[in-house]
Amino acid sequence: MKPFADNEPLTDAELDRLGDLLAGCKGGRAMNLEELDGFFAALIAGPETVMPSEYYPEVFGGELSELGLNDLDEIQAVLGLLMRHWNSIAGALRAGDVHVPLLLEDEDGLAHGNDWATGFMRGMHMRHEGWAELVNDDQHGGCLIPMMALRHEHDDDPAMRPEPISPEQREKLIVGMAAGLVSAYRYFRSQRQETQRASEHRRKIGRNEACPCGSGKKYKKCCGGTTVN
């Protein structure tokens, strides 16, 4: 998807249309809007870029050619709406704003957040090793606790379930998911910036200069042995 281009959020009518298109995919394995929103949020915030060709099958529950969409116009419509929604999330995070999770309500008008958390963790799974670094970070990993709590609220394994969640706690967890998304985004952006600065520093070192690793050798004879100026 083209990042940060046309990041105007989808209207309610457009969200309804996207939801209908996803629900109409053959096989019934496509994500709903809430799960999609969490999934995209994790991919955008995460440690590495994930290309559409890799995550489309997760969104649709299969390859586009197998989904029974009626014609090219319908396919272009769903892909265009997906791109807009991706860009609205990415644009908000890039601007330093909070992306409020898109949550569906049940017949009583209550939002539970379980599907959003499930989608988010599915997105994490696509770059499991990178996310594991944040999960295991004692200082920053707590930002993911709200997602984990709501993801496992109804887990088949009783050992994975949190304590019963009250309405007040659920509201705090949902707010925590929004804040946790921002924290995860900043965590991985900081890492990328440090990697980029280190790469730029390496490129600026002359091949005949002393290697910054402290070996006493010239850069070209040490860490810069494969670098071409």
Tab-separated table of C-alpha atoms in Angstrom:
chain	number	residue	atom	x	y	z
A	1	MET	CA	0.000	0.000	0.000
A	2	LYS	CA	1.069	3.559	-0.691
A	3	PRO	CA	1.935	4.924	2.773
A	4	PHE	CA	0.500	8.167	4.070
A	5	ALA	CA	-1.234	9.049	0.789
A	6	ASP	CA	-4.924	9.897	1.109
A	7	ASN	CA	-5.181	9.183	4.825
A	8	GLU	CA	-8.680	10.585	5.187
A	9	PRO	CA	-10.565	8.148	7.465
A	10	LEU	CA	-13.298	6.080	5.885
A	11	THR	CA	-16.808	7.378	6.345
A	12	ASP	CA	-19.392	5.268	8.164
A	13	ALA	CA	-20.885	4.324	4.801
A	14	GLU	CA	-17.493	3.279	3.472
A	15	LEU	CA	-16.796	1.236	6.588
A	16	ASP	CA	-20.146	-0.487	6.157
A	17	ARG	CA	-19.313	-1.265	2.544
A	18	LEU	CA	-15.887	-2.626	3.460
A	19	GLY	CA	-17.466	-4.760	6.157
A	20	ASP	CA	-20.008	-6.120	3.682
A	21	LEU	CA	-17.320	-6.899	1.103
A	22	LEU	CA	-15.256	-8.770	3.685
A	23	ALA	CA	-18.288	-10.641	4.987
A	24	GLY	CA	-19.130	-11.667	1.424
A	25	CYS	CA	-15.777	-13.326	0.788
A	26	LYS	CA	-16.074	-17.003	-0.054
A	27	GLY	CA	-15.348	-19.378	2.800
A	28	GLY	CA	-16.322	-16.982	5.591
A	29	ARG	CA	-12.744	-16.710	6.857
A	30	ALA	CA	-12.147	-13.017	6.169
A	31	MET	CA	-11.562	-10.679	9.101
A	32	ASN	CA	-14.336	-8.451	10.342
A	33	LEU	CA	-13.740	-4.701	10.573
A	34	GLU	CA	-12.676	-4.782	14.210
A	35	GLU	CA	-10.131	-7.553	13.724
A	36	LEU	CA	-8.859	-5.858	10.559
A	37	ASP	CA	-8.320	-2.599	12.439
A	38	GLY	CA	-6.250	-4.309	15.134
A	39	PHE	CA	-4.338	-6.323	12.540
A	40	PHE	CA	-3.399	-3.241	10.518
A	41	ALA	CA	-2.439	-1.372	13.692
A	42	ALA	CA	0.078	-4.075	14.629
A	43	LEU	CA	1.548	-4.255	11.127
A	44	ILE	CA	1.982	-0.484	10.968
A	45	ALA	CA	3.467	-0.200	14.457
A	46	GLY	CA	5.701	-3.248	14.171
A	47	PRO	CA	9.414	-3.758	13.713
A	48	GLU	CA	9.437	-4.531	9.993
A	49	THR	CA	7.503	-3.699	6.862
A	50	VAL	CA	4.985	-6.371	5.857
A	51	MET	CA	3.963	-6.281	2.204
A	52	PRO	CA	0.315	-6.541	1.073
A	53	SER	CA	1.055	-9.749	-0.832
A	54	GLU	CA	1.945	-11.331	2.520
A	55	TYR	CA	-0.898	-10.027	4.653
A	56	TYR	CA	-3.797	-10.068	2.151
A	57	PRO	CA	-4.355	-13.830	2.635
A	58	GLU	CA	-4.647	-13.193	6.383
A	59	VAL	CA	-7.210	-10.435	5.818
A	60	PHE	CA	-9.319	-12.362	3.324
A	61	GLY	CA	-8.831	-15.886	4.619
A	62	GLY	CA	-7.429	-16.936	1.265
A	63	GLU	CA	-6.082	-15.652	-2.019
A	64	LEU	CA	-8.018	-12.932	-3.823
A	65	SER	CA	-8.640	-15.233	-6.788
A	66	GLU	CA	-10.427	-17.704	-4.496
A	67	LEU	CA	-12.761	-15.323	-2.683
A	68	GLY	CA	-15.672	-15.202	-5.089
A	69	LEU	CA	-15.653	-11.418	-5.502
A	70	ASN	CA	-17.878	-10.671	-8.462
A	71	ASP	CA	-15.660	-8.625	-10.772
A	72	LEU	CA	-12.588	-6.433	-11.084
A	73	ASP	CA	-14.496	-3.359	-9.909
A	74	GLU	CA	-15.431	-5.128	-6.674
A	75	ILE	CA	-11.835	-6.204	-6.097
A	76	GLN	CA	-10.555	-2.691	-6.761
A	77	ALA	CA	-13.188	-1.298	-4.404
A	78	VAL	CA	-12.187	-3.501	-1.476
A	79	LEU	CA	-8.462	-2.913	-2.040
A	80	GLY	CA	-9.010	0.832	-2.275
A	81	LEU	CA	-10.952	0.895	0.985
A	82	LEU	CA	-8.297	-1.210	2.680
A	83	MET	CA	-5.605	1.199	1.507
A	84	ARG	CA	-7.547	4.190	2.821
A	85	HIS	CA	-8.027	2.571	6.202
A	86	TRP	CA	-4.355	1.543	6.437
A	87	ASN	CA	-3.267	5.068	5.572
A	88	SER	CA	-5.582	6.680	8.113
A	89	ILE	CA	-4.050	4.571	10.911
A	90	ALA	CA	-0.499	5.135	9.657
A	91	GLY	CA	-1.081	8.854	9.223
A	92	ALA	CA	-2.398	9.249	12.768
A	93	LEU	CA	0.523	7.387	14.324
A	94	ARG	CA	3.049	9.206	12.199
A	95	ALA	CA	1.589	12.536	13.323
A	96	GLY	CA	1.887	11.498	16.966
A	97	ASP	CA	-1.870	11.131	17.401
A	98	VAL	CA	-3.786	8.316	19.086
A	99	HIS	CA	-5.587	5.869	16.839
A	100	VAL	CA	-8.839	4.958	18.582
A	101	PRO	CA	-9.559	1.244	18.020
A	102	LEU	CA	-12.487	0.574	15.706
A	103	LEU	CA	-14.737	-1.653	17.834
A	104	LEU	CA	-17.979	-3.346	16.862
A	105	GLU	CA	-20.899	-3.354	19.280
A	106	ASP	CA	-23.043	-6.329	20.232
A	107	GLU	CA	-26.851	-6.378	20.204
A	108	ASP	CA	-26.824	-4.542	23.536
A	109	GLY	CA	-24.616	-1.765	22.191
A	110	LEU	CA	-21.547	-2.926	24.099
A	111	ALA	CA	-18.025	-3.031	22.657
A	112	HIS	CA	-15.857	-5.859	23.985
A	113	GLY	CA	-12.556	-5.355	22.133
A	114	ASN	CA	-11.734	-9.060	21.841
A	115	ASP	CA	-11.639	-9.100	18.045
A	116	TRP	CA	-9.396	-6.026	17.930
A	117	ALA	CA	-6.950	-7.655	20.330
A	118	THR	CA	-7.063	-10.876	18.295
A	119	GLY	CA	-6.316	-8.967	15.107
A	120	PHE	CA	-3.466	-7.110	16.773
A	121	MET	CA	-1.849	-10.312	17.959
A	122	ARG	CA	-2.277	-11.882	14.522
A	123	GLY	CA	-0.339	-8.906	13.198
A	124	MET	CA	2.338	-9.433	15.843
A	125	HIS	CA	2.631	-13.074	14.796
A	126	MET	CA	3.611	-12.059	11.264
A	127	ARG	CA	6.856	-10.653	12.685
A	128	HIS	CA	7.014	-12.766	15.825
A	129	GLU	CA	10.738	-12.459	16.497
A	130	GLY	CA	10.733	-8.680	16.258
A	131	TRP	CA	7.733	-8.322	18.553
A	132	ALA	CA	9.247	-10.788	21.030
A	133	GLU	CA	11.899	-8.181	21.787
A	134	LEU	CA	9.228	-5.741	22.972
A	135	VAL	CA	7.259	-8.435	24.816
A	136	ASN	CA	10.387	-9.340	26.786
A	137	ASP	CA	11.423	-5.750	27.452
A	138	ASP	CA	10.893	-5.178	31.179
A	139	GLN	CA	10.596	-1.421	30.750
A	140	HIS	CA	8.322	-1.198	27.707
A	141	GLY	CA	6.656	-4.589	27.255
A	142	GLY	CA	3.772	-3.731	29.582
A	143	CYS	CA	2.163	-1.693	26.820
A	144	LEU	CA	0.951	-4.961	25.270
A	145	ILE	CA	-0.796	-6.305	28.371
A	146	PRO	CA	-4.242	-4.891	27.421
A	147	MET	CA	-4.117	-6.641	24.031
A	148	MET	CA	-3.076	-9.919	25.618
A	149	ALA	CA	-5.774	-9.736	28.297
A	150	LEU	CA	-8.610	-9.188	25.824
A	151	ARG	CA	-7.184	-11.663	23.311
A	152	HIS	CA	-7.192	-14.456	25.864
A	153	GLU	CA	-10.362	-13.510	27.763
A	154	HIS	CA	-12.241	-16.451	26.253
A	155	ASP	CA	-9.268	-18.703	25.533
A	156	ASP	CA	-9.970	-22.432	25.304
A	157	ASP	CA	-7.109	-22.943	27.730
A	158	PRO	CA	-8.258	-21.793	31.206
A	159	ALA	CA	-4.644	-21.149	32.180
A	160	MET	CA	-4.437	-18.439	29.512
A	161	ARG	CA	-7.538	-16.559	30.620
A	162	PRO	CA	-7.227	-13.460	32.814
A	163	GLU	CA	-9.401	-12.917	35.857
A	164	PRO	CA	-13.017	-11.990	34.992
A	165	ILE	CA	-13.084	-8.524	33.448
A	166	SER	CA	-15.586	-6.023	34.838
A	167	PRO	CA	-17.124	-3.317	32.610
A	168	GLU	CA	-14.889	-0.720	34.243
A	169	GLN	CA	-11.787	-2.835	33.700
A	170	ARG	CA	-12.773	-3.459	30.075
A	171	GLU	CA	-13.042	0.256	29.458
A	172	LYS	CA	-9.563	0.758	30.913
A	173	LEU	CA	-8.169	-2.091	28.818
A	174	ILE	CA	-9.620	-0.605	25.638
A	175	VAL	CA	-8.065	2.770	26.469
A	176	GLY	CA	-4.871	0.866	27.269
A	177	MET	CA	-4.876	-0.763	23.841
A	178	ALA	CA	-4.926	2.648	22.166
A	179	ALA	CA	-2.101	3.887	24.384
A	180	GLY	CA	-0.188	0.627	23.950
A	181	LEU	CA	-0.358	0.957	20.182
A	182	VAL	CA	1.255	4.395	20.363
A	183	SER	CA	3.944	3.071	22.712
A	184	ALA	CA	4.730	0.130	20.428
A	185	TYR	CA	4.900	2.415	17.403
A	186	ARG	CA	7.340	4.763	19.163
A	187	TYR	CA	9.418	1.846	20.453
A	188	PHE	CA	10.010	0.374	17.011
A	189	ARG	CA	10.390	3.768	15.283
A	190	SER	CA	13.128	4.620	17.783
A	191	GLN	CA	14.882	1.354	16.960
A	192	ARG	CA	14.668	2.024	13.231
A	193	GLN	CA	16.060	5.526	13.660
A	194	GLU	CA	19.009	4.229	15.691
A	195	THR	CA	19.725	1.606	13.036
A	196	GLN	CA	19.551	4.235	10.321
A	197	ARG	CA	21.894	6.591	12.200
A	198	ALA	CA	24.380	3.774	12.749
A	199	SER	CA	24.239	2.911	9.057
A	200	GLU	CA	24.788	6.526	8.050
A	201	HIS	CA	27.726	6.783	10.464
A	202	ARG	CA	29.358	3.728	8.920
A	203	ARG	CA	29.002	5.185	5.438
A	204	LYS	CA	30.725	8.424	6.489
A	205	ILE	CA	33.870	6.753	7.824
A	206	GLY	CA	36.799	6.946	5.409
A	207	ARG	CA	38.330	3.608	4.495
A	208	ASN	CA	41.775	4.737	5.633
A	209	GLU	CA	40.539	6.085	8.965
A	210	ALA	CA	40.874	4.192	12.236
A	211	CYS	CA	38.023	1.748	12.727
A	212	PRO	CA	35.557	3.027	15.359
A	213	CYS	CA	35.437	-0.415	16.983
A	214	GLY	CA	38.785	0.356	18.642
A	215	SER	CA	40.791	-2.424	17.033
A	216	GLY	CA	43.564	-0.025	15.984
A	217	LYS	CA	43.235	-1.135	12.374
A	218	LYS	CA	42.175	0.970	9.431
A	219	TYR	CA	38.451	0.852	8.763
A	220	LYS	CA	39.002	-0.866	5.400
A	221	LYS	CA	40.990	-3.629	7.108
A	222	CYS	CA	38.422	-4.148	9.859
A	223	CYS	CA	34.653	-3.548	10.068
A	224	GLY	CA	34.610	-1.702	6.744
A	225	GLY	CA	36.226	-4.486	4.820
A	226	THR	CA	33.195	-4.930	2.589
A	227	THR	CA	32.189	-1.251	2.398
A	228	VAL	CA	32.603	0.591	-0.875
A	229	ASN	CA	32.844	4.371	-0.704
